[in-house]
mmCIF file of C-alpha atoms in Angstrom:
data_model
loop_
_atom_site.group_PDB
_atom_site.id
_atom_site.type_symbol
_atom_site.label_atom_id
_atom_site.label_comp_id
_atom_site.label_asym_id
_atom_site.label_seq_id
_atom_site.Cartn_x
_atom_site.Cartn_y
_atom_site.Cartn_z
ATOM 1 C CA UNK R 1 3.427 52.620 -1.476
ATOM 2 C CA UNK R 2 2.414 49.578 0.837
ATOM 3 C CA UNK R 3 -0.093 50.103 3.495
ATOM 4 C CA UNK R 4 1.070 47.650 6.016
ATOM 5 C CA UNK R 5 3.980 46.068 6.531
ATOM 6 C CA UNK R 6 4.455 44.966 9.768
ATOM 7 C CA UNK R 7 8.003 43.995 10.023
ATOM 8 C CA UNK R 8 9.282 47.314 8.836
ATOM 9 C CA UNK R 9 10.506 50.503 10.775
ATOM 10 C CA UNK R 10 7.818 52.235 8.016
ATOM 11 C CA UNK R 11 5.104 50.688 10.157
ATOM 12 C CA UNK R 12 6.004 53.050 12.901
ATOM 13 C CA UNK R 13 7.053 55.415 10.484
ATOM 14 C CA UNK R 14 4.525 58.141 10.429
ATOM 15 C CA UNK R 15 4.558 58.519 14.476
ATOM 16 C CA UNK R 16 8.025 59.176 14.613
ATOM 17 C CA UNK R 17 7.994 61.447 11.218
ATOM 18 C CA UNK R 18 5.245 63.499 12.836
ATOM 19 C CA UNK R 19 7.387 63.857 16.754
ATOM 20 C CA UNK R 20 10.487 65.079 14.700
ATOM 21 C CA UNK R 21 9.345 67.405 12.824
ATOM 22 C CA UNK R 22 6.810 68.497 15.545
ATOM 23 C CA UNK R 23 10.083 68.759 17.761
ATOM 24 C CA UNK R 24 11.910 70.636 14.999
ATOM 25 C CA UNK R 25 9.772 73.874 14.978
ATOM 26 C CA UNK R 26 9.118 73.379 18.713
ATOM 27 C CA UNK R 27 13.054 73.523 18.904
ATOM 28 C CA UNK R 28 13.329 76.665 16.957
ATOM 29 C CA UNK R 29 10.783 78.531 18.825
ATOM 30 C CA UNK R 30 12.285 77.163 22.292
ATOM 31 C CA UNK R 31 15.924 78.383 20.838
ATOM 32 C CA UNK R 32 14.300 82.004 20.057
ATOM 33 C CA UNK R 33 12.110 82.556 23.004
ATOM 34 C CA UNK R 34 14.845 81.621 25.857
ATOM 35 C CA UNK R 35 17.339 84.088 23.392
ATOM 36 C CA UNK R 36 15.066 87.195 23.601
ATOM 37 C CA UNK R 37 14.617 86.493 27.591
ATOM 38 C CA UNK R 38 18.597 85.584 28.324
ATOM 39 C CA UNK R 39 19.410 88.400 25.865
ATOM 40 C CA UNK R 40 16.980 91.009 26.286
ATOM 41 C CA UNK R 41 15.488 90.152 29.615
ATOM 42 C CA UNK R 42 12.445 90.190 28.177
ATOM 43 C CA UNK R 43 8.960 88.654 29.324
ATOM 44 C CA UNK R 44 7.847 85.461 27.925
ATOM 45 C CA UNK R 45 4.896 86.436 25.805
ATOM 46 C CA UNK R 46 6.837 89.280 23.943
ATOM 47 C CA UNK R 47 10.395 87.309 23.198
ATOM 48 C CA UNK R 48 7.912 84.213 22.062
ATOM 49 C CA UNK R 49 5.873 87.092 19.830
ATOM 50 C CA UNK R 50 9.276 88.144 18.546
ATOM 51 C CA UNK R 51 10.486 84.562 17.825
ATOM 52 C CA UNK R 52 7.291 84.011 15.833
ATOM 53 C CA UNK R 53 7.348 86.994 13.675
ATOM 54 C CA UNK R 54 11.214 86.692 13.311
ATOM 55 C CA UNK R 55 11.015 83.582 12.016
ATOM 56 C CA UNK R 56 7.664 83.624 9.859
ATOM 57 C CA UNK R 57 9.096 86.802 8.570
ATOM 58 C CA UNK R 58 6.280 88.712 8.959
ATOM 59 C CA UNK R 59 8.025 92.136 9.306
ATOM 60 C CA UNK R 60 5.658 93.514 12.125
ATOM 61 C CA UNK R 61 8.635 95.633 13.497
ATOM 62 C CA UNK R 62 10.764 95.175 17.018
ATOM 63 C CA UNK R 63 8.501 94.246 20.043
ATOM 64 C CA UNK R 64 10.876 96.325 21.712
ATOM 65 C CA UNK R 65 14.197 98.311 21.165
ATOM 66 C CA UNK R 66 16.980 95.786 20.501
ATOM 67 C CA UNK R 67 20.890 96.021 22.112
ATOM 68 C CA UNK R 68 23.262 94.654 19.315
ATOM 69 C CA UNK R 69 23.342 91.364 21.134
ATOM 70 C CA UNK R 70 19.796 90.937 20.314
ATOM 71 C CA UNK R 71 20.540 92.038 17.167
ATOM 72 C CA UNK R 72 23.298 89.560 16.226
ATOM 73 C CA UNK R 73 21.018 87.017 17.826
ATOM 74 C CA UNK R 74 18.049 87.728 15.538
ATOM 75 C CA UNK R 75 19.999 87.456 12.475
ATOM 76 C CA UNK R 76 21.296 84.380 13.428
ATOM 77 C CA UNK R 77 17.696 83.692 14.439
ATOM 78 C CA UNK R 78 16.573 84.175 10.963
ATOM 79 C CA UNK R 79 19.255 82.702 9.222
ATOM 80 C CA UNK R 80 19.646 79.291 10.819
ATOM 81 C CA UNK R 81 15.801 78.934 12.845
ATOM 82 C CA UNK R 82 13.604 80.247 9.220
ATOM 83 C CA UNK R 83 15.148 77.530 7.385
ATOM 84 C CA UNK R 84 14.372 74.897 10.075
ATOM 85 C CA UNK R 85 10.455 75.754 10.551
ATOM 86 C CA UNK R 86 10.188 76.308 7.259
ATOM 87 C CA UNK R 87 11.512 72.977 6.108
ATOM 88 C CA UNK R 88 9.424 71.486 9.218
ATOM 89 C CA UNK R 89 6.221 73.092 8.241
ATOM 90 C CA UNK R 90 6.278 72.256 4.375
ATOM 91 C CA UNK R 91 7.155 68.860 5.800
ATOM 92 C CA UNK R 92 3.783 68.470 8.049
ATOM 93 C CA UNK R 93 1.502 69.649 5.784
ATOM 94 C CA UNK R 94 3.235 67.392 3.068
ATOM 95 C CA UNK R 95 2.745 64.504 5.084
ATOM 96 C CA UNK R 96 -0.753 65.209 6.537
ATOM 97 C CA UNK R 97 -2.254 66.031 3.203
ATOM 98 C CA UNK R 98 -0.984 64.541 0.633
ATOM 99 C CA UNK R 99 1.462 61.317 1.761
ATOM 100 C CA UNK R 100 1.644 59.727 5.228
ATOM 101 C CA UNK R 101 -1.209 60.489 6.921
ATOM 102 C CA UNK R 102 -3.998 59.218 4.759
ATOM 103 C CA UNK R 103 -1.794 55.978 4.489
ATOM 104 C CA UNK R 104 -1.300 55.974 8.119
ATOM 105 C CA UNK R 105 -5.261 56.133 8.538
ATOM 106 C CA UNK R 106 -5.843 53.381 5.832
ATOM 107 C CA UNK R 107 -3.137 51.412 7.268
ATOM 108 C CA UNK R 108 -4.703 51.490 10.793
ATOM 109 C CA UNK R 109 -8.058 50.411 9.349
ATOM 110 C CA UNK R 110 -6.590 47.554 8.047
ATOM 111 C CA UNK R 111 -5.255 46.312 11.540
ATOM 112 C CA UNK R 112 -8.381 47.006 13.326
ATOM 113 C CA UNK R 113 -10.179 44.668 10.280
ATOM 114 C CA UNK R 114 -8.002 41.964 10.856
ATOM 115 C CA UNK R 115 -7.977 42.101 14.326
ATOM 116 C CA UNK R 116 -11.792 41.557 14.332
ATOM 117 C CA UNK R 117 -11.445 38.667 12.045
ATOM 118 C CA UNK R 118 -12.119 35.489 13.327
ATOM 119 C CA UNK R 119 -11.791 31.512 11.661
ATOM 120 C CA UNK R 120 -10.299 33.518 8.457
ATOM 121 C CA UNK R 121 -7.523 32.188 5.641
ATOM 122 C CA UNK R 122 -4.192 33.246 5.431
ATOM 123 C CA UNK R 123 -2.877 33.414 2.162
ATOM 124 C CA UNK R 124 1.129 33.399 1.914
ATOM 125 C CA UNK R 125 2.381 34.186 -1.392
ATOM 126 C CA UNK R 126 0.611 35.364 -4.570
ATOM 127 C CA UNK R 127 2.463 33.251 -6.655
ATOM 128 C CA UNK R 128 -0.017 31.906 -9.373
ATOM 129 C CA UNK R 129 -1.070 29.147 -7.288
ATOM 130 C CA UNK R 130 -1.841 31.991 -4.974
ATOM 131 C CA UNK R 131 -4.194 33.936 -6.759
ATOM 132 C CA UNK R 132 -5.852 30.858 -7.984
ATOM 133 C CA UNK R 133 -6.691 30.174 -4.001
ATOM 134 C CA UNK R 134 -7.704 33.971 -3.786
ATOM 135 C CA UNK R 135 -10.003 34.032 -6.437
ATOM 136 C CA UNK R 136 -11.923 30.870 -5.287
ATOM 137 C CA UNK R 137 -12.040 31.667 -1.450
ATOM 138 C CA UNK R 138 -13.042 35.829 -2.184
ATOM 139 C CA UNK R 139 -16.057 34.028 -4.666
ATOM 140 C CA UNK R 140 -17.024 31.677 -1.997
ATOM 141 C CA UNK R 141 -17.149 34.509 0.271
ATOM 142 C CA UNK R 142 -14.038 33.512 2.605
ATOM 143 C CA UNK R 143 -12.914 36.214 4.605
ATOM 144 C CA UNK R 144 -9.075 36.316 3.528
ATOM 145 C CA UNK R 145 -5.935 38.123 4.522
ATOM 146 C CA UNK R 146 -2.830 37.666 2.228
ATOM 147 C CA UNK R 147 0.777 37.738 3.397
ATOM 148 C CA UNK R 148 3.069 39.574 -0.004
ATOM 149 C CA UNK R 149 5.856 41.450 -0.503
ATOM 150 C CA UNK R 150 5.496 42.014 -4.080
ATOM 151 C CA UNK R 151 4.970 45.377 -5.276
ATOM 152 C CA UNK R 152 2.883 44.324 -8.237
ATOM 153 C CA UNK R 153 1.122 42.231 -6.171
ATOM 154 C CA UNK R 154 0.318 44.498 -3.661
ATOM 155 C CA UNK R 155 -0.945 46.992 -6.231
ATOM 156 C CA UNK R 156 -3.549 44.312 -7.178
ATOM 157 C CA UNK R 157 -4.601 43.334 -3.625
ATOM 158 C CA UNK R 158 -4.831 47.360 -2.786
ATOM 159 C CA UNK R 159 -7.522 47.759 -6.285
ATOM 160 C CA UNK R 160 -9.002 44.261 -4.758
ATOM 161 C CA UNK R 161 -9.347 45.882 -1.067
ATOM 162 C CA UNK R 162 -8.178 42.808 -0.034
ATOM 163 C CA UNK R 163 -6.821 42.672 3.471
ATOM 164 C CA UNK R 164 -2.666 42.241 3.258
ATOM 165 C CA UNK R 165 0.694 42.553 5.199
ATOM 166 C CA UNK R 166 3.970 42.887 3.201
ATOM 167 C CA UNK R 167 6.642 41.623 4.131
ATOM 168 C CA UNK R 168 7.962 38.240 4.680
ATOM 169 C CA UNK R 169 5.333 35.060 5.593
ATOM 170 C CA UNK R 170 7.646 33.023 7.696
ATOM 171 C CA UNK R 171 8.600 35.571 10.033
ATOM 172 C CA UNK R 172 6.281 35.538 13.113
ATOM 173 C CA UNK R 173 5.517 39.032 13.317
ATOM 174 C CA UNK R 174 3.753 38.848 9.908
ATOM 175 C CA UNK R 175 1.681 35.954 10.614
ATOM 176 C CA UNK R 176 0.848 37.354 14.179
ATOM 177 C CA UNK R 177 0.136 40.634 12.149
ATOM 178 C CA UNK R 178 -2.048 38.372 9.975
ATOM 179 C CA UNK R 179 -4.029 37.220 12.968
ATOM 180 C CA UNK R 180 -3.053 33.782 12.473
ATOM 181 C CA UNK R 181 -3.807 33.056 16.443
ATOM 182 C CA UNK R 182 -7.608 33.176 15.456
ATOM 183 C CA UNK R 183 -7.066 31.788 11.842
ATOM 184 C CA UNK R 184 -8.606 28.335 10.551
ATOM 185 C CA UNK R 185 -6.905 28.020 7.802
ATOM 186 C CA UNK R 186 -3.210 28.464 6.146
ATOM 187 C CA UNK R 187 -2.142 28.496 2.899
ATOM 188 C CA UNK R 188 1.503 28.681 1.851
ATOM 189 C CA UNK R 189 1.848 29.079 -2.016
ATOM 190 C CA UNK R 190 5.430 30.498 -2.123
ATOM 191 C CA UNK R 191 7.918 29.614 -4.523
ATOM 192 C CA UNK R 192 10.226 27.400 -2.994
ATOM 193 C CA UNK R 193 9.396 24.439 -1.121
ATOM 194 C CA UNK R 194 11.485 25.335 1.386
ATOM 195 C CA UNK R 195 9.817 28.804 2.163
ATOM 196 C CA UNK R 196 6.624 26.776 2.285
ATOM 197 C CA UNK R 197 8.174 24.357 4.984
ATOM 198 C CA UNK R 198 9.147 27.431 7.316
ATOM 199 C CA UNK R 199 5.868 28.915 6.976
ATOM 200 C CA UNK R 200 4.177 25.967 8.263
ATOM 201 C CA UNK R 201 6.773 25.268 10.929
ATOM 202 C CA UNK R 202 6.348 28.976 12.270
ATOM 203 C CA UNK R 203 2.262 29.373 11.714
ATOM 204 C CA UNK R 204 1.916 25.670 13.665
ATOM 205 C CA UNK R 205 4.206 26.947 16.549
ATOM 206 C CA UNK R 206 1.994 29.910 16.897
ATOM 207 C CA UNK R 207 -1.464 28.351 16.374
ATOM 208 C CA UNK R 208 -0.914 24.363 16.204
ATOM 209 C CA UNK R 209 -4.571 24.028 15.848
ATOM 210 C CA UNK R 210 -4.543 26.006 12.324
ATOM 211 C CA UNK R 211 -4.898 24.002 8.972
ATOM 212 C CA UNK R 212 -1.778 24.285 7.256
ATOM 213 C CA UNK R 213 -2.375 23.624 2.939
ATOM 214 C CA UNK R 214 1.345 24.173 1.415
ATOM 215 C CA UNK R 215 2.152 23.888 -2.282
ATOM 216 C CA UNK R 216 4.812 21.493 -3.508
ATOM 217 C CA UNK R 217 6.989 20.547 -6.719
ATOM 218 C CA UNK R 218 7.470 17.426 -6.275
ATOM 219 C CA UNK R 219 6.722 14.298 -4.273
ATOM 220 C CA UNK R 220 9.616 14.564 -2.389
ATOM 221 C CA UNK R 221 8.883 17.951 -0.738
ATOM 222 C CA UNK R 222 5.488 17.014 -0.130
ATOM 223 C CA UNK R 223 6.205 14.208 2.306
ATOM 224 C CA UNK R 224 9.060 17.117 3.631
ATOM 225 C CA UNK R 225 6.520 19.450 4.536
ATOM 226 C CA UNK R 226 4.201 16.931 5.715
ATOM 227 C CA UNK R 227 6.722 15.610 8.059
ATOM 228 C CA UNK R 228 6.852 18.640 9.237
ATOM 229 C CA UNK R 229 3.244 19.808 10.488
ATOM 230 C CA UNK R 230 1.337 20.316 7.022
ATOM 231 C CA UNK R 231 -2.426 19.216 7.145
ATOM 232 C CA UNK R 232 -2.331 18.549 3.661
ATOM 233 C CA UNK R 233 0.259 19.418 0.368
ATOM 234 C CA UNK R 234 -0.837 20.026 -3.219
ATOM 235 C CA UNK R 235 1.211 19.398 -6.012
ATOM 236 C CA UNK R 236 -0.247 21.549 -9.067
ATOM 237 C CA UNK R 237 1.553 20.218 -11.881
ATOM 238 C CA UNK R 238 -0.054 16.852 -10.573
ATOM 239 C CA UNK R 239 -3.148 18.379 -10.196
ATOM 240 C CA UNK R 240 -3.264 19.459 -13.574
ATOM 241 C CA UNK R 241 -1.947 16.531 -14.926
ATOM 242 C CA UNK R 242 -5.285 14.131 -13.399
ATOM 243 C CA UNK R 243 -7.369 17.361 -14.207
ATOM 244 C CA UNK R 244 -5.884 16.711 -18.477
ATOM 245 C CA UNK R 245 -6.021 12.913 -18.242
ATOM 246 C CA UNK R 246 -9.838 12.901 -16.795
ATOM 247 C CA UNK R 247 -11.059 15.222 -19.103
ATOM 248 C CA UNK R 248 -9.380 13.050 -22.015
ATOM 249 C CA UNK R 249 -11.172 9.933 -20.206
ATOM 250 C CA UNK R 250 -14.616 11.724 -18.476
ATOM 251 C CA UNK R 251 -15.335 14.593 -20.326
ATOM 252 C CA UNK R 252 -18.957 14.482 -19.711
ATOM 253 C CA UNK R 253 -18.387 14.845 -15.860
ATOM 254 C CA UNK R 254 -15.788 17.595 -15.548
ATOM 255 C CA UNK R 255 -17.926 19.599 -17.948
ATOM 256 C CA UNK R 256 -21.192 19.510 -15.533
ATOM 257 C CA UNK R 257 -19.466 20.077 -12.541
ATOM 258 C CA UNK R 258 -17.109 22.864 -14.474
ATOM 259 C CA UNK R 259 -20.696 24.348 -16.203
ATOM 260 C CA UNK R 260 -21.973 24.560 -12.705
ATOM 261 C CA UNK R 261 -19.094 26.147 -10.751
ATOM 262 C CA UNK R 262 -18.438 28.694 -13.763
ATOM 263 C CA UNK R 263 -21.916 29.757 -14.379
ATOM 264 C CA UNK R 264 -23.087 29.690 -10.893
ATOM 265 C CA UNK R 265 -20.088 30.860 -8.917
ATOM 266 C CA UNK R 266 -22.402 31.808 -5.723
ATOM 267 C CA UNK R 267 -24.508 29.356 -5.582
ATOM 268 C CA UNK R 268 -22.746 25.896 -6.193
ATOM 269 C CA UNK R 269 -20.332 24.279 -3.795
ATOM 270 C CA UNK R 270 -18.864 20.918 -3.676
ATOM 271 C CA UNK R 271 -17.304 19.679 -0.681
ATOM 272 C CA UNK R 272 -16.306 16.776 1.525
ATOM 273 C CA UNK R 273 -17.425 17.088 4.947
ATOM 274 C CA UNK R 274 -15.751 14.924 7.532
ATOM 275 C CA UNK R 275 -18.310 14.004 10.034
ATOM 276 C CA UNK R 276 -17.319 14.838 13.899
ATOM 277 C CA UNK R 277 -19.123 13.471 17.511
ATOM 278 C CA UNK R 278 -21.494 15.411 17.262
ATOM 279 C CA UNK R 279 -23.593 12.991 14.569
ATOM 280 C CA UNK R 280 -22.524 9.777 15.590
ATOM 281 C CA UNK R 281 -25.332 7.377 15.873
ATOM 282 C CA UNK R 282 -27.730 10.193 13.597
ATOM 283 C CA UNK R 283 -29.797 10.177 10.553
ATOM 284 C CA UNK R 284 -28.212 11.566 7.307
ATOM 285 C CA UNK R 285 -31.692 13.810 6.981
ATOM 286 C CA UNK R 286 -30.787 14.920 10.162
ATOM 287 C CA UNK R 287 -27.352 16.323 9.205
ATOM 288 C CA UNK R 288 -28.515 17.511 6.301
ATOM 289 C CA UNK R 289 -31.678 19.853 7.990
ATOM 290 C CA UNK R 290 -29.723 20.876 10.718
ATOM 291 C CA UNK R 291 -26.044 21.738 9.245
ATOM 292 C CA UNK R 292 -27.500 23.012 5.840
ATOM 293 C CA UNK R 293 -31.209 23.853 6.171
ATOM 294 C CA UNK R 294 -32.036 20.956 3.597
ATOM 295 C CA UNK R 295 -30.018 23.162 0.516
ATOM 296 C CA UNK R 296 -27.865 20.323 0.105
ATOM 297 C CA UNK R 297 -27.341 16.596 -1.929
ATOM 298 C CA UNK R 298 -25.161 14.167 -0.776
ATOM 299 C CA UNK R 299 -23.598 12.523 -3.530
ATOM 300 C CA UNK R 300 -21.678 9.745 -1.713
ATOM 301 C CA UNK R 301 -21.086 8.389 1.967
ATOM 302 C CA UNK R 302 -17.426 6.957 2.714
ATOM 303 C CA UNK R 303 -17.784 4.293 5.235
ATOM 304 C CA UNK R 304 -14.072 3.810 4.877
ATOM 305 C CA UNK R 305 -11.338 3.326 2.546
ATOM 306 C CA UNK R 306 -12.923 1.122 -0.257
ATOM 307 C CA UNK R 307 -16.346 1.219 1.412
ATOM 308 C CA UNK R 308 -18.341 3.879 -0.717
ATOM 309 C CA UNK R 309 -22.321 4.303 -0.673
ATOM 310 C CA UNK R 310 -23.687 6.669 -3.281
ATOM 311 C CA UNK R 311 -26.562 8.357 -2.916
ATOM 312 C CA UNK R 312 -27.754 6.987 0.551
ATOM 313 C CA UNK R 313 -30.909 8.083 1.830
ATOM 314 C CA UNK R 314 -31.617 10.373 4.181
ATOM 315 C CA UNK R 315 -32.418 7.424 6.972
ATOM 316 C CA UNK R 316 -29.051 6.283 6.523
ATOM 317 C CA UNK R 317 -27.434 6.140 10.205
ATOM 318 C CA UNK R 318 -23.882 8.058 10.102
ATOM 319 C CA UNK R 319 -20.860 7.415 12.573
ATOM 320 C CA UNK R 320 -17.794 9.830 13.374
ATOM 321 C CA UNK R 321 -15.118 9.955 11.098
ATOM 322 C CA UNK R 322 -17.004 9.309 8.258
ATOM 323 C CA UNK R 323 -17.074 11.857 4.745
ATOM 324 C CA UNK R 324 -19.799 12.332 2.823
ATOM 325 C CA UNK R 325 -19.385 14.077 -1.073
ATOM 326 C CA UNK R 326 -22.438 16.569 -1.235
ATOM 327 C CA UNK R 327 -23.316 19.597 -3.353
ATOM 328 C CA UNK R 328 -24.600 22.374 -1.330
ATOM 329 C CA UNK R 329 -26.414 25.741 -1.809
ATOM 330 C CA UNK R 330 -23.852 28.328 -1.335
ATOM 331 C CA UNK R 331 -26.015 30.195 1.574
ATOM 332 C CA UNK R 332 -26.092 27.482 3.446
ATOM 333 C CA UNK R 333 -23.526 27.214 6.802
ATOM 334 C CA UNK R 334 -22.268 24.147 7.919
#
């Protein structure tokens, strides 16, 4: 049974399971005390003391002598308000013990978790691509909240304790749910392209500032969904394609960077860095001391399109809007 699916009536599900049935047994007793007072003129305390052992069917005897209205009325008592608490009462404990209540506690966990999450990745759709993206943000310690409504799915994100909502990622209540105000990143790996294009339509109107990463089939939806607000589009089957072809034509490289990633998953990163204001006009030893605490090897410094310098050394002056290609220790923040 999902834990959290915020565009559902089951969200509010438990509250309003708990007031009914609450209200149910409250009913009954209401119905039997304001009988025994109408009926029998009776105080409070005794016809609610009669109502209670009437209907738990305790068999403690009359409070008091009853007329034969009071007796028609208790039979009618027991056969219509014994059924009703009884059903009520299996019902709560039911649902405190064993069902609703232990997902309703879980659940609410998981909202105050994601509410507290700040410059976090938003993961819509564990298709394949999906759980590729999972695997590698969870290993480089991303904090990650994923948007499914797979049941099989969901299973695995539950044994993961992986934060989730369920229910549809293009809908704005999920991606609110999701926290995607105070989100820095988006990915969109749903099935069809144009399920990935509504997702980043709806996540840039609430949060235009977000990086949106959508998958694509083709070349054709990828300039779609660019056109329409995506930061960037990957195309797998191209992906893998380059990835077959360079490992036909530069085996030697993919195999040390693979031999690294794979056998040091928590301690090797590669990246490319786009460099901002702040180190315009600074040394590259500079950037590298104060952004990574020297953990860190730049591999290559892109001037601009064409313009590459490998291996530059650290007095090497760097300008906004530049990238640099560097390997970095996985403990070290940027």
């Amino acid at each position: 049974m999902p834990l959290f699916q915020a565009s559902s009536p089951m969200r509010h599900s438990f509250p309003r399971k708990l007031v009914f049935l609450s209200s149910l047994v409250f009913a009954a007793l209401l119905f039997g005390t304001s009988g025994y007072m109408l009926i029998e003129d009776w105080s409070f305390s005794d016809s609610l003391f009669m109502t209670v052992i009437t209907l738990a069917t305790i068999g403690y005897g009359e409070t008091h002598n009853l007329s034969l209205e009071g007796r028609y009325f208790t039979i009618a008592l027991i056969v219509f308000g014994t059924g009703v608490v009884g059903y009520g009462i299996s019902s709560l404990t039911l649902m405190l013990f064993q069902g609703d209540l232990p997902l309703y506690l879980r659940r609410k966990k998981m909202e105050k978790l994601i509410a507290r999450m700040r410059q976090h990745t938003i993961i819509c759709g564990l298709s394949h691509t999906g759980r590729y993206a999972l695997e590698e943000l969870l290993g480089t310690r991303h904090q990650v909240v994923v948007i499914e409504k797979d049941e099989a799915n969901i299973a695995l994100l539950q044994e993961r304790d992986v934060p989730f909502i369920v229910g549809d990622a293009s809908e704005d209540e999920n991606l609110s749910a999701a926290g995607i105000t105070h989100a820095r990143a988006l990915i969109s790996c749903l099935s069809a392209d144009a399920d990935n294009a509504f997702v980043v339509v709806t996540a840039k109107s609430l949060n235009p500032t977000v990086l949106a990463v959508a998958k694509a089939e083709n070349e054709s939806s990828r300039k779609k969904l660019l056109a329409v607000g995506a930061d960037n589009v990957v195309i797998p089957s191209h992906l893998g394609g380059m990835n077959m072809a360079n490992i036909v034509a530069h085996p030697e490289t993919l195999h040390f960077f693979e031999h690294l990633h794979h056998r040091y998953p928590n301690q090797f990163h590669a990246q490319v860095h786009v460099l901002d204001e702040r180190w315009e006009g600074q040394p590259l030893g500079s950037f590298l001391k104060d952004g990574f605490d020297g953990k860190a090897m730049v591999i290559a410094l892109e001037r601009s399109p064409g313009e590459v310098e490998f291996s530059p050394d650290p007095e090497v002056i760097m300008h906004s809007g530049e990238s640099l290609l560097l390997i970095r220790n996985q403990q070290a923040s940027n």
